[in-house]
Structure formats: structure tokens, C-alpha cells
Short mmCIF file of C-alpha atoms and ligand atoms in Angstrom, two decimals:
data_model
loop_
_atom_site.label_atom_id
_atom_site.label_comp_id
_atom_site.label_asym_id
_atom_site.label_seq_id
_atom_site.Cartn_x
_atom_site.Cartn_y
_atom_site.Cartn_z
CA UNK A 1 -9.98 -26.67 20.49
CA UNK A 2 -9.24 -27.38 16.84
CA UNK A 3 -12.48 -29.33 16.64
CA UNK A 4 -14.36 -26.30 17.93
CA UNK A 5 -12.74 -24.13 15.26
CA UNK A 6 -13.65 -26.49 12.46
CA UNK A 7 -17.17 -27.16 13.70
CA UNK A 8 -17.78 -23.52 14.36
CA UNK A 9 -19.71 -24.46 17.51
CA UNK A 10 -18.28 -22.15 20.11
CA UNK A 11 -16.62 -18.79 20.26
CA UNK A 12 -12.87 -19.13 20.44
CA UNK A 13 -12.60 -16.45 23.02
CA UNK A 14 -13.64 -19.06 25.61
CA UNK A 15 -10.41 -20.95 24.95
CA UNK A 16 -7.64 -18.45 24.43
CA UNK A 17 -6.80 -15.00 25.58
CA UNK A 18 -6.83 -12.04 23.21
CA UNK A 19 -3.10 -11.96 22.50
CA UNK A 20 -3.05 -15.65 21.49
CA UNK A 21 -6.10 -15.15 19.26
CA UNK A 22 -4.65 -12.02 17.68
CA UNK A 23 -1.11 -13.23 17.34
CA UNK A 24 -1.59 -16.82 16.19
CA UNK A 25 -5.09 -18.21 15.86
CA UNK A 26 -6.71 -15.64 13.53
CA UNK A 27 -3.66 -15.21 11.28
CA UNK A 28 -3.27 -19.01 11.03
CA UNK A 29 -6.84 -20.15 10.52
CA UNK A 30 -8.33 -16.96 9.14
CA UNK A 31 -11.76 -17.34 7.60
CA UNK A 32 -12.60 -20.64 9.30
CA UNK A 33 -12.87 -18.87 12.62
CA UNK A 34 -15.31 -16.27 11.43
CA UNK A 35 -18.05 -18.88 11.25
CA UNK A 36 -17.90 -19.44 15.00
CA UNK A 37 -17.71 -15.78 15.97
CA UNK A 38 -20.81 -13.61 16.48
CA UNK A 39 -22.47 -12.56 13.18
CA UNK A 40 -22.40 -9.05 11.72
CA UNK A 41 -25.86 -8.10 13.01
CA UNK A 42 -25.01 -9.06 16.59
CA UNK A 43 -21.71 -7.20 16.42
CA UNK A 44 -23.34 -4.11 14.98
CA UNK A 45 -25.97 -4.14 17.75
CA UNK A 46 -23.09 -4.33 20.25
CA UNK A 47 -21.46 -1.34 18.53
CA UNK A 48 -24.61 0.78 18.57
CA UNK A 49 -25.18 0.23 22.28
CA UNK A 50 -21.51 0.53 23.27
CA UNK A 51 -19.93 3.43 25.08
CA UNK A 52 -17.83 4.79 23.57
CA UNK A 53 -18.50 3.81 19.97
CA UNK A 54 -15.19 3.94 18.11
CA UNK A 55 -15.65 4.25 14.36
CA UNK A 56 -12.60 3.60 12.15
CA UNK A 57 -12.81 4.63 8.50
CA UNK A 58 -10.44 2.75 6.20
CA UNK A 59 -8.97 -0.74 6.56
CA UNK A 60 -5.48 -0.03 5.30
CA UNK A 61 -2.27 -0.02 7.30
CA UNK A 62 -3.37 2.57 9.86
CA UNK A 63 -7.01 1.45 10.22
CA UNK A 64 -6.44 -2.30 10.58
CA UNK A 65 -3.62 -1.85 13.06
CA UNK A 66 -5.77 0.50 15.12
CA UNK A 67 -8.72 -1.95 15.03
CA UNK A 68 -6.66 -5.02 15.93
CA UNK A 69 -4.86 -3.27 18.76
CA UNK A 70 -8.09 -1.79 20.13
CA UNK A 71 -9.65 -5.26 20.14
CA UNK A 72 -6.84 -6.35 22.38
CA UNK A 73 -6.81 -3.29 24.62
CA UNK A 74 -10.52 -2.61 25.09
CA UNK A 75 -11.40 -5.86 26.84
CA UNK A 76 -13.33 -5.14 30.00
CA UNK A 77 -14.37 -1.65 28.90
CA UNK A 78 -17.80 -0.85 27.44
CA UNK A 79 -16.22 0.29 24.16
CA UNK A 80 -16.65 -1.36 20.76
CA UNK A 81 -15.03 -0.78 17.39
CA UNK A 82 -16.67 -0.56 13.96
CA UNK A 83 -14.35 -0.65 10.94
CA UNK A 84 -15.66 0.53 7.55
CA UNK A 85 -13.99 0.03 4.16
CA UNK A 86 -15.15 -0.06 0.55
CA UNK A 87 -13.22 -3.29 0.01
CA UNK A 88 -13.39 -6.55 1.96
CA UNK A 89 -9.61 -6.89 1.97
CA UNK A 90 -6.64 -4.84 3.04
CA UNK A 91 -4.10 -4.21 0.28
CA UNK A 92 -0.48 -4.83 1.24
CA UNK A 93 1.03 -2.29 -1.19
CA UNK A 94 4.76 -2.96 -0.62
CA UNK A 95 4.40 -6.45 -2.14
CA UNK A 96 2.39 -5.20 -5.13
CA UNK A 97 5.65 -5.16 -7.09
CA UNK A 98 5.78 -8.96 -6.94
CA UNK A 99 2.39 -9.03 -8.72
CA UNK A 100 3.57 -6.54 -11.35
CA UNK A 101 6.76 -8.49 -12.02
CA UNK A 102 4.77 -11.67 -12.62
CA UNK A 103 5.84 -13.67 -9.55
CA UNK A 104 2.66 -13.59 -7.48
CA UNK A 105 -1.10 -13.24 -7.97
CA UNK A 106 -3.20 -10.18 -6.99
CA UNK A 107 -5.04 -12.08 -4.25
CA UNK A 108 -1.71 -12.95 -2.60
CA UNK A 109 -1.26 -9.33 -1.52
CA UNK A 110 -4.89 -8.74 -0.50
CA UNK A 111 -5.62 -9.77 3.07
CA UNK A 112 -9.35 -10.46 3.66
CA UNK A 113 -10.49 -8.48 6.70
CA UNK A 114 -12.61 -11.42 7.88
CA UNK A 115 -9.39 -13.43 8.17
CA UNK A 116 -8.03 -11.33 10.99
CA UNK A 117 -11.25 -9.92 12.38
CA UNK A 118 -11.27 -10.36 16.12
CA UNK A 119 -14.23 -8.93 18.02
CA UNK A 120 -14.58 -5.67 16.13
CA UNK A 121 -17.46 -5.08 13.72
CA UNK A 122 -16.86 -4.60 10.03
CA UNK A 123 -19.05 -2.95 7.41
CA UNK A 124 -18.23 -3.21 3.71
CA UNK A 125 -19.33 0.19 2.39
CA UNK A 126 -18.23 3.40 0.74
CA UNK A 127 -17.76 6.33 3.13
CA UNK A 128 -19.67 9.24 1.60
CA UNK A 129 -19.71 12.01 4.18
CA UNK A 130 -18.47 12.77 7.66
CA UNK A 131 -20.88 14.94 9.64
CA UNK A 132 -18.74 16.41 12.42
CA UNK A 133 -21.58 18.38 14.07
CA UNK A 134 -23.94 15.36 14.13
CA UNK A 135 -21.09 12.90 14.99
CA UNK A 136 -22.29 10.59 12.22
CA UNK A 137 -20.74 9.06 9.13
CA UNK A 138 -22.90 8.49 6.06
CA UNK A 139 -21.96 5.43 4.00
CA UNK A 140 -23.42 3.70 0.96
CA UNK A 141 -25.28 1.26 3.25
CA UNK A 142 -26.45 3.62 6.01
CA UNK A 143 -25.29 6.09 8.62
CA UNK A 144 -23.30 5.22 11.72
CA UNK A 145 -22.94 7.33 14.86
CA UNK A 146 -19.64 7.63 16.69
CA UNK A 147 -18.19 8.94 19.93
CA UNK A 148 -14.59 8.64 18.71
CA UNK A 149 -13.76 8.79 15.01
CA UNK A 150 -10.52 7.51 13.47
CA UNK A 151 -10.10 8.66 9.87
CA UNK A 152 -7.66 6.37 8.04
CA UNK A 153 -8.79 6.68 4.42
CA UNK A 154 -5.31 6.81 2.87
CA UNK A 155 -4.58 8.88 -0.23
CA UNK A 156 -5.10 9.01 -3.98
CA UNK A 157 -2.58 9.64 -6.75
CA UNK A 158 -2.63 13.31 -7.73
CA UNK A 159 -2.98 14.00 -11.43
CA UNK A 160 -1.88 17.61 -12.05
CA UNK A 161 -3.32 19.58 -14.99
CA UNK A 162 -0.72 18.34 -17.49
CA UNK A 163 -2.12 18.15 -21.05
CA UNK A 164 -2.74 14.53 -22.10
CA UNK A 165 -2.28 13.07 -18.63
CA UNK A 166 -5.79 11.58 -18.36
CA UNK A 167 -5.74 10.18 -21.89
CA UNK A 168 -2.24 8.72 -21.99
CA UNK A 169 -0.76 8.15 -18.51
CA UNK A 170 -1.28 5.06 -16.36
CA UNK A 171 -1.25 5.06 -12.56
CA UNK A 172 0.13 2.43 -10.21
CA UNK A 173 -1.62 1.87 -6.91
CA UNK A 174 -3.97 -1.14 -7.02
CA UNK A 175 -3.67 -4.81 -8.06
CA UNK A 176 -5.49 -4.00 -11.30
CA UNK A 177 -2.65 -1.56 -12.12
CA UNK A 178 -0.14 -4.35 -11.63
CA UNK A 179 -2.07 -6.55 -14.09
CA UNK A 180 -2.43 -3.60 -16.49
CA UNK A 181 1.34 -3.03 -16.34
CA UNK A 182 1.96 -6.68 -17.24
CA UNK A 183 -0.63 -6.51 -20.02
CA UNK A 184 0.93 -3.35 -21.48
CA UNK A 185 4.44 -4.81 -21.49
CA UNK A 186 3.23 -8.07 -23.04
CA UNK A 187 1.29 -6.09 -25.66
CA UNK A 188 4.36 -3.97 -26.46
CA UNK A 189 6.52 -7.06 -26.87
CA UNK A 190 3.93 -8.95 -28.96
CA UNK A 191 3.48 -6.03 -31.36
CA UNK A 192 7.22 -5.25 -31.50
CA UNK A 193 7.87 -8.87 -32.45
CA UNK A 194 6.13 -8.52 -35.81
CA UNK A 195 7.00 -4.87 -36.47
CA UNK A 196 9.61 -4.71 -39.22
CA UNK A 197 10.42 -1.01 -38.94
CA UNK A 198 13.26 -0.50 -36.42
CA UNK A 199 12.15 3.00 -35.35
CA UNK A 200 8.58 1.82 -34.71
CA UNK A 201 9.91 -1.17 -32.77
CA UNK A 202 12.07 1.07 -30.66
CA UNK A 203 9.10 3.37 -29.90
CA UNK A 204 7.04 0.36 -28.78
CA UNK A 205 9.81 -0.69 -26.43
CA UNK A 206 10.22 2.77 -24.84
CA UNK A 207 8.61 3.32 -21.43
CA UNK A 208 8.54 6.50 -19.34
CA UNK A 209 7.92 6.79 -15.61
CA UNK A 210 7.10 10.24 -14.24
CA UNK A 211 8.21 10.58 -10.62
CA UNK A 212 11.49 9.66 -8.98
CA UNK A 213 10.19 8.87 -5.50
CA UNK A 214 9.74 5.36 -4.06
CA UNK A 215 6.95 4.38 -6.41
CA UNK A 216 8.59 5.79 -9.57
CA UNK A 217 11.95 4.18 -8.89
CA UNK A 218 10.48 0.76 -8.04
CA UNK A 219 8.15 1.02 -11.03
CA UNK A 220 11.04 1.62 -13.46
CA UNK A 221 13.00 -1.25 -11.92
CA UNK A 222 9.94 -3.53 -12.15
CA UNK A 223 9.43 -2.73 -15.85
CA UNK A 224 13.07 -3.59 -16.51
CA UNK A 225 12.88 -6.73 -14.41
CA UNK A 226 9.65 -8.02 -15.99
CA UNK A 227 10.87 -7.43 -19.56
CA UNK A 228 14.20 -9.15 -18.99
CA UNK A 229 13.28 -11.89 -16.51
CA UNK A 230 9.80 -12.82 -17.76
CA UNK A 231 9.30 -11.77 -21.37
CA UNK A 232 12.54 -11.77 -23.36
CA UNK A 233 13.12 -15.48 -22.61
CA UNK A 234 9.80 -16.17 -24.30
CA UNK A 235 10.56 -13.80 -27.20
CA UNK A 236 14.22 -14.61 -27.93
CA UNK A 237 14.16 -12.68 -31.22
CA UNK A 238 13.78 -9.45 -29.16
CA UNK A 239 16.66 -10.19 -26.81
CA UNK A 240 19.20 -7.83 -28.40
CA UNK A 241 16.55 -5.14 -28.96
CA UNK A 242 17.16 -1.68 -27.52
CA UNK A 243 14.71 -1.09 -24.64
CA UNK A 244 14.39 2.42 -23.22
CA UNK A 245 13.10 2.97 -19.70
CA UNK A 246 13.17 6.62 -18.71
CA UNK A 247 12.60 8.10 -15.24
CA UNK A 248 11.62 11.80 -15.21
CA UNK A 249 11.85 13.67 -11.92
CA UNK A 250 11.33 17.38 -11.28
CA UNK A 251 13.57 17.49 -8.16
CA UNK A 252 17.34 17.58 -8.50
CA UNK A 253 17.73 14.05 -7.14
CA UNK A 254 15.78 10.83 -6.86
CA UNK A 255 13.93 10.86 -3.57
CA UNK A 256 13.31 7.34 -2.33
CA UNK A 257 16.10 7.58 0.23
CA UNK A 258 16.44 10.30 2.84
CA UNK A 259 20.21 10.57 2.52
CA UNK A 260 21.45 12.25 -0.71
CA UNK A 261 24.36 9.78 -1.04
CA UNK A 262 21.88 6.86 -1.06
CA UNK A 263 19.76 8.64 -3.67
CA UNK A 264 22.77 8.86 -5.93
CA UNK A 265 23.51 5.16 -5.28
CA UNK A 266 19.92 4.37 -6.34
CA UNK A 267 20.45 6.40 -9.52
CA UNK A 268 23.75 4.65 -10.27
CA UNK A 269 22.17 1.23 -9.79
CA UNK A 270 19.28 2.07 -12.12
CA UNK A 271 21.65 3.50 -14.73
CA UNK A 272 23.89 0.47 -14.52
CA UNK A 273 20.96 -1.70 -15.58
CA UNK A 274 20.28 0.63 -18.52
CA UNK A 275 17.48 2.78 -17.04
CA UNK A 276 17.83 6.47 -17.94
CA UNK A 277 17.31 8.94 -15.09
CA UNK A 278 16.55 12.60 -15.85
CA UNK A 279 16.32 14.72 -12.71
CA UNK A 280 15.52 18.46 -12.73
CA UNK A 281 13.07 17.71 -15.55
CA UNK A 282 9.47 18.96 -15.53
CA UNK A 283 6.83 17.15 -17.56
CA UNK A 284 4.79 19.59 -19.68
CA UNK A 285 2.61 17.28 -21.74
CA UNK A 286 1.94 13.65 -22.62
CA UNK A 287 0.91 12.35 -26.05
CA UNK A 288 0.35 8.90 -27.55
CA UNK A 289 3.97 8.95 -28.70
CA UNK A 290 5.84 10.31 -25.72
CA UNK A 291 6.44 12.90 -23.04
CA UNK A 292 7.17 16.60 -23.56
CA UNK A 293 9.41 18.02 -20.88
CA UNK A 294 11.47 21.08 -19.96
CA UNK A 295 14.50 19.11 -21.18
CA UNK A 296 13.01 18.14 -24.55
CA UNK A 297 10.77 15.34 -25.84
CA UNK A 298 11.15 11.69 -24.86
CA UNK A 299 9.55 9.02 -27.05
CA UNK A 300 7.48 6.44 -25.13
CA UNK A 301 4.36 4.52 -26.08
CA UNK A 302 3.69 3.66 -22.44
CA UNK A 303 3.81 6.34 -19.73
CA UNK A 304 3.25 5.79 -16.00
CA UNK A 305 2.45 8.64 -13.63
CA UNK A 306 3.89 8.07 -10.15
CA UNK A 307 4.30 11.57 -8.75
CA UNK A 308 2.39 13.01 -5.83
CA UNK A 309 -0.42 11.94 -3.57
CA UNK A 310 -3.34 13.83 -2.10
CA UNK A 311 -6.16 13.20 0.35
CA UNK A 312 -9.31 11.46 -0.92
CA UNK A 313 -12.39 13.69 -1.54
CA UNK A 314 -14.19 12.70 1.71
CA UNK A 315 -11.17 13.81 3.73
CA UNK A 316 -10.72 17.01 1.69
CA UNK A 317 -14.37 17.87 2.35
CA UNK A 318 -13.91 17.97 6.14
CA UNK A 319 -14.38 21.54 7.44
CA UNK A 320 -11.03 21.56 9.29
CA UNK A 321 -7.52 22.80 8.50
CA UNK A 322 -5.81 21.03 5.58
CA UNK A 323 -2.29 20.89 4.16
CA UNK A 324 -1.87 21.86 0.48
CA UNK A 325 -2.39 18.21 -0.59
CA UNK A 326 -5.68 18.01 1.32
CA UNK A 327 -4.38 15.94 4.25
CA UNK A 328 -5.80 16.99 7.62
CA UNK A 329 -3.40 18.90 9.88
CA UNK A 330 -3.41 17.18 13.27
CA UNK A 331 -1.78 17.96 16.62
CA UNK A 332 0.94 15.88 18.25
CA UNK A 333 -1.65 13.41 19.60
CA UNK A 334 -2.98 12.98 16.00
CA UNK A 335 -6.26 14.67 16.95
CA UNK A 336 -7.90 17.41 14.92
CA UNK A 337 -7.40 20.76 16.73
CA UNK A 338 -10.75 21.79 18.25
CA UNK A 339 -12.18 18.27 17.76
CA UNK A 340 -10.47 15.92 20.23
CA UNK A 341 -12.98 13.18 19.30
CA UNK A 342 -11.54 13.01 15.75
CA UNK A 343 -8.20 11.34 15.08
CA UNK A 344 -6.65 11.27 11.61
CA UNK A 345 -3.87 8.81 10.73
CA UNK A 346 -1.88 7.45 7.80
CA UNK A 347 -1.70 9.21 4.44
CA UNK A 348 -4.87 11.21 5.24
CA UNK A 349 -3.03 13.08 8.00
CA UNK A 350 -0.37 15.81 7.92
CA UNK A 351 1.75 15.00 10.93
CA UNK A 352 4.65 16.52 12.78
CA UNK A 353 5.65 14.30 15.66
CA UNK A 354 6.45 15.36 19.25
CA UNK A 355 10.00 16.27 18.17
CA UNK A 356 8.71 18.49 15.35
CA UNK A 357 9.80 16.06 12.61
CA UNK A 358 7.48 15.57 9.62
CA UNK A 359 6.13 12.01 9.46
CA UNK A 360 6.27 10.53 5.93
CA UNK A 361 3.18 9.08 4.22
CA UNK A 362 4.38 5.47 4.27
CA UNK A 363 2.95 2.10 5.27
CA UNK A 364 5.58 1.89 7.98
CA UNK A 365 4.47 5.18 9.55
CA UNK A 366 0.73 4.40 9.08
CA UNK A 367 1.14 1.11 10.96
CA UNK A 368 2.91 2.80 13.88
CA UNK A 369 0.29 5.57 13.96
CA UNK A 370 -2.53 2.97 14.06
CA UNK A 371 -0.93 1.23 17.02
CA UNK A 372 -0.29 4.57 18.77
CA UNK A 373 -3.93 5.59 18.33
CA UNK A 374 -5.18 2.34 19.88
CA UNK A 375 -2.88 2.77 22.88
CA UNK A 376 -3.84 6.41 23.20
CA UNK A 377 -7.61 5.71 23.11
CA UNK A 378 -7.32 2.80 25.57
CA UNK A 379 -5.19 4.95 27.84
CA UNK A 380 -7.64 7.86 27.80
CA UNK A 381 -10.58 5.49 28.53
CA UNK A 382 -8.71 4.45 31.67
CA UNK A 383 -8.25 8.09 32.63
CA UNK A 384 -4.60 8.35 31.57
CA UNK A 385 -3.02 11.45 29.98
CA UNK A 386 -2.62 11.75 26.19
CA UNK A 387 1.04 11.14 25.34
CA UNK A 388 2.36 12.83 22.19
CA UNK A 389 3.20 10.75 19.13
CA UNK A 390 6.88 10.15 18.37
CA UNK A 391 8.09 8.44 15.23
CA UNK A 392 11.36 6.64 14.57
CA UNK A 393 11.76 5.20 11.10
CA UNK A 394 13.12 1.65 11.05
CA UNK A 395 14.78 2.45 7.73
CA UNK A 396 14.00 2.34 4.08
CA UNK A 397 14.15 -0.42 1.47
CA UNK A 398 13.70 -0.27 -2.30
CA UNK A 399 13.59 -3.11 -4.81
CA UNK A 400 15.78 -2.12 -7.76
CA UNK A 401 15.40 -5.05 -10.11
CA UNK A 402 16.40 -8.66 -10.51
CA UNK A 403 17.98 -9.81 -7.23
CA UNK A 404 19.06 -6.31 -6.31
CA UNK A 405 17.90 -3.52 -4.04
CA UNK A 406 19.03 -0.69 -1.82
CA UNK A 407 18.25 0.16 1.75
CA UNK A 408 19.13 2.16 4.79
CA UNK A 409 18.59 0.44 8.11
CA UNK A 410 19.44 3.00 10.77
CA UNK A 411 22.90 4.29 9.80
CA UNK A 412 23.74 1.12 7.83
CA UNK A 413 23.48 0.99 4.04
CA UNK A 414 22.48 -2.34 2.48
CA UNK A 415 23.02 -2.81 -1.26
CA UNK A 416 22.54 -5.44 -3.95
CA UNK A 417 21.40 -8.98 -3.15
CA UNK A 418 21.35 -8.57 0.68
CA UNK A 419 18.97 -5.60 0.27
CA UNK A 420 16.78 -7.65 -2.10
CA UNK A 421 16.69 -10.52 0.42
CA UNK A 422 15.99 -8.20 3.35
CA UNK A 423 13.17 -6.53 1.37
CA UNK A 424 11.46 -9.90 0.80
CA UNK A 425 12.05 -11.14 4.36
CA UNK A 426 10.80 -7.94 5.98
CA UNK A 427 7.59 -7.61 3.98
CA UNK A 428 6.79 -11.32 4.25
CA UNK A 429 7.17 -10.98 7.99
CA UNK A 430 4.89 -7.94 8.02
CA UNK A 431 1.98 -9.34 5.97
CA UNK A 432 -0.63 -10.07 8.65
CA UNK A 433 -1.84 -13.62 7.90
CA UNK A 434 -0.09 -16.94 7.45
CA UNK A 435 -2.41 -17.79 4.56
CA UNK A 436 -1.09 -14.85 2.49
CA UNK A 437 2.48 -15.44 3.61
CA UNK A 438 2.50 -19.09 2.59
CA UNK A 439 0.79 -18.35 -0.74
CA UNK A 440 3.36 -15.68 -1.59
CA UNK A 441 6.32 -17.89 -0.71
CA UNK A 442 4.82 -20.75 -2.74
CA UNK A 443 4.25 -18.45 -5.72
CA UNK A 444 7.78 -17.03 -5.51
CA UNK A 445 9.19 -20.55 -5.53
CA UNK A 446 6.93 -21.63 -8.41
CA UNK A 447 7.93 -18.55 -10.42
CA UNK A 448 11.60 -19.34 -9.85
CA UNK A 449 11.08 -22.94 -11.05
CA UNK A 450 8.52 -22.59 -13.86
CA UNK A 451 8.95 -18.94 -14.86
CA UNK A 452 6.86 -15.88 -14.19
CA UNK A 453 3.29 -15.17 -15.23
CA UNK A 454 3.24 -14.02 -18.85
CA UNK A 455 -0.42 -14.33 -19.81
CA UNK A 456 -2.34 -11.21 -20.77
CA UNK A 457 -5.32 -10.97 -18.43
CA UNK A 458 -8.34 -9.39 -20.17
CA UNK A 459 -9.56 -6.36 -18.19
CA UNK A 460 -12.40 -5.48 -20.58
CA UNK A 461 -11.16 -1.89 -20.93
C1 FAD B 501 2.69 0.86 -5.28
C2 FAD B 501 2.95 1.33 -3.88
C3 FAD B 501 4.00 0.77 -3.16
C4 FAD B 501 4.25 1.20 -1.86
N1 FAD B 501 5.29 0.63 -1.19
C5 FAD B 501 5.52 1.02 0.08
C6 FAD B 501 6.61 0.43 0.81
O1 FAD B 501 7.34 -0.41 0.29
N2 FAD B 501 6.79 0.83 2.09
C7 FAD B 501 6.00 1.78 2.68
O2 FAD B 501 6.22 2.10 3.87
N3 FAD B 501 4.99 2.36 2.02
C8 FAD B 501 4.73 2.01 0.73
N4 FAD B 501 3.70 2.61 0.04
C9 FAD B 501 2.88 3.65 0.69
C10 FAD B 501 1.79 3.00 1.52
O3 FAD B 501 1.02 2.13 0.74
C11 FAD B 501 0.87 4.05 2.14
O4 FAD B 501 1.63 5.03 2.78
C12 FAD B 501 -0.05 3.36 3.14
O5 FAD B 501 -0.89 2.45 2.47
C13 FAD B 501 -0.90 4.39 3.88
O6 FAD B 501 -1.70 3.69 4.79
P1 FAD B 501 -3.16 4.23 5.16
O7 FAD B 501 -3.68 3.33 6.20
O8 FAD B 501 -3.11 5.68 5.42
O9 FAD B 501 -3.97 4.09 3.79
P2 FAD B 501 -4.29 2.80 2.93
O10 FAD B 501 -3.41 1.68 3.28
O11 FAD B 501 -4.31 3.28 1.52
O12 FAD B 501 -5.77 2.44 3.38
C14 FAD B 501 -6.86 3.29 3.11
C15 FAD B 501 -8.11 2.44 3.11
O13 FAD B 501 -9.22 3.31 3.01
C16 FAD B 501 -10.18 2.76 2.12
N5 FAD B 501 -10.96 3.85 1.57
C17 FAD B 501 -10.51 4.96 0.95
N6 FAD B 501 -11.54 5.77 0.65
C18 FAD B 501 -12.67 5.15 1.09
C19 FAD B 501 -14.04 5.48 1.08
N7 FAD B 501 -14.49 6.63 0.58
N8 FAD B 501 -14.91 4.59 1.61
C20 FAD B 501 -14.49 3.43 2.15
N9 FAD B 501 -13.19 3.07 2.20
C21 FAD B 501 -12.29 3.92 1.67
C22 FAD B 501 -9.35 2.03 1.07
O14 FAD B 501 -10.12 0.99 0.47
C23 FAD B 501 -8.19 1.49 1.92
O15 FAD B 501 -8.42 0.18 2.37
C24 FAD B 501 3.43 2.20 -1.27
C25 FAD B 501 2.38 2.76 -1.99
C26 FAD B 501 2.13 2.34 -3.29
C27 FAD B 501 1.00 2.95 -4.07
#
């Protein structure tokens, strides 16, 4: 069988059943298999003549899990799946912090879709418009008809109309942001090193993070971690220098954890490592020198915006009911009311589950929703009833700096090094291919032995 894989002579599906292919073969051998599977044109022809044609928009957590599960569950039916995304890889956001803190490379956390593509078709294109009446989706490379549409286009960071936000604040969402964060910190340290004036040096080494949710908290901890674990060893003259990392949050408490007591533990852990947390503080403006807030001005040469998400423009443009952030309001089977052929999942959807609980916009929830959708579609194709969606969170984990973290797993609180270890173990387990998993582990080990990445990567900005 291995010979057949390497030669690319025969389709693997002759040798193994779908669960073996999905569970082991694709994740292990990835791209090598693609060469012996049917080409894009043949797959697309299969899609166009299939019944029903299931079109999935977005290859993130929700979309890829839906596509992979449908591949497994649609065998023997006349259905076929087409997945569309503007990238050729799925970004594994939880591990993006390891890129920002200099331990791994951007490609480690990007999983090429071709590496886990089973039988479904894939088109690399920008989704431009969804025509509900014509049951067609227009993309940058052509239009595709559908019988069932799964919208899984994620979200974008919301930038509210705060003066100076576009000019001075940086976002954090993509691998390029992780590299930009490293570049900015390296730049700050390089310039501070030859700045004689103490006040100017202190301004250079002041960083503000707006938003005290998951992203804001992990961002502040990553800045602290990267400065202390990667840069100050290389710039020993700056070691005793006062570094200010400030978290600004409008709510009265940090919000990465559901339980208020865990939020205050997160705040204590950040403060213990020297990070300032200002809750109940509204940002009113951002300048080149700092942040103006309801609680006064905070100096900072580098400001990150990590507060609020909203639906992408294509989703907002759908003529259906939306939540205030543009996400589509769906029913308990994740379908759009009045349009049972359209399912919306992940961050693009505003969901209350069968028990009336709001479902958070997280990777964990998006993955479960993707799997639910596949089961639900397969079930309805076999004439079964639509079961409502229920969601049980497995828990919550946050990385809070060098060898420390915080988590809630069911009713149990995990703190410090065990939480840090659990965070790494869980997300390594969840990344879908062995190629990415092995690369990340190798890079983590190399960073521990030889030190973290500390080269400025030119982004031509
Ligand atoms: C830095 C960071 C860290 C995070 N850490 C965690 C964590 O630790 N745990 C957790 O549970 N959640 C985490 N999240 C949240 C998590 O990433 C999202 O909730 C999750 O990605 C949502 O999944 P999704 O499938 O809805 O969207 P996504 O995973 O964002 O996928 C959307 C896909 O749609 C594609 N797309 C969008 N618009 C178009 C278009 N017009 N045309 C074509 N393709 C398009 C995108 O390329 C993307 O592949 C984190 C988020 C960030 C930003």
C-alpha cells in the first residue's frame, strides 16, 4: 500500500475504509496522497452533477470539520461537498501564540487543506456574494450552485470609531500579526538600547493591549514572555529596565474565564508578573505616544487592539436576520429561519443551543458545530429528523506567560505549570495533521535548546 501512495498510481480508497483514511492516512502522509486522488477538475465535475450539492464556505474550524465529517458520512449517497476558502491552508489560531513568542514558525500553525483533503472538492477563491434566491455563490474564480449551503466564514476584528485607531493600533489574528508583534518588540528593544534619555527609553518599552478577553490577556502575556525569554538575554544591558505592559478593559473584570473567581486569578497572575490591568476603563483615543482613556492617559509606543469581533462583509450582506455584530441568527438546528437549505456555523453564527444557552465564538465551539452539521445533513439525507444542537464546553485554557497558564476543565481549576502543559498537550492533540504536530514539537524543542527566534522579518510595510 505504501508503494501505491508513493507512486501515486491508485486511489487509496481501494485499500482502506474512510475512517482509516481520515483518521490516520491523510493526517500522516498529507500532500503525498493528493497526487493519487482524482484531480480538481474531476472532483468539480462530480460536485456539479451531484445531488445534493453541499457547498461549504470557509475552511476554518467549523468548515473543515464539517467537510471531513461529511466525507466520511456521505459514502453511498449521491451527495458531494465543495469547500471554498481564500487561503489554501487552515489557520490553527490557538497555537498562534507560539509563533508570536518566537518558538515556532508561521507555517507550523497553518494546515494545508490538500494535506487532509479526502474526497471533497476544494476551490481556492474569495467568496464575493451569496445569492440566496438563485442558490448560487459568486467567487473570484466563478460561480457555484448549491442545494445545501454551509456558511463558515469566521469573523473579523471590529475596529470601533476611536480616534487614531487605524493609524496607531495593531491587530492580532493572522500569522503576519505574530511576525509583526515580534518585529515591533525587537525594534523597540533595538532602539531603546541606544537611547540615552531614560524617559524616552521607558516610552519605547511601554506596550498597551486594549481588550481583556482571551486574546487580550494572552497577547499581554505573550509580550511579557517574548521580551523576557527571548530578547533580554540578547540585550543584557536592558535587563533591569522598567518595562510597562498595560491591559485596558472596559468591563469590570477580565473575561477570558466564565467564572468570576478565575478571572480574578488571571488578573492576579498577570499582575504578579508585572503586567498592569485596568478594568472599567474605556479607550477614547490612540496617538503615536499612548492611549487616552476614561481613567487618564497611558504612555505606550506600541498599542494592540484585541477587543470585539464581527461578521465578515459577505455574511453581513446576507438579507436575513443578524445580531448586532453582524453574525447570522440561526435556529437550534443552526439553520437560517425561513431558509432550511442554509446553515451558518462558527463565528459567523449567533447561536443559542437547544437548552437556550448562548454558544461562544470559539474554535472549540466551531469544531463541534461543524461536526454537528455533518451529522445533521447526513441524517436528513437518510430521512431522519433534525435534532437540535446542544453544546457542552470542555473547559477553557489560557497561556499566561513563561511556563504558566490558567484553566477550567469542568469544575476543576488548573493553574501554573500544569495548565501550561495541558494547554500545549491539548492543542497539539487537536492540530489535524501529524506533519504540523511533529514540526511544532521539533520547533518547541529547538527553541528550548538554542533559544527563540529573534530575527526581524522584513514585511515590506
Ligand atoms: C489569536 C487568536 C487566538 C485564539 N485562540 C483560541 C483558543 O485558544 N481557543 C479557542 O477555542 N478559540 C480561540 N480563538 C477563536 C477561534 O480562532 C475562532 O473562534 C474560530 O477560528 C472560529 O472558527 P470559524 O470556523 O468560525 O472561523 P475561522 O476559523 O476564522 O475560519 C474562517 C475561514 O473563512 C475564510 N474566509 C473568510 N472570509 C472569506 C471570503 N470572503 N472568501 C473566502 N474565504 C473566506 C478564512 O480564510 C478562514 O479560513 C482564537 C482567535 C484568535 C484571533
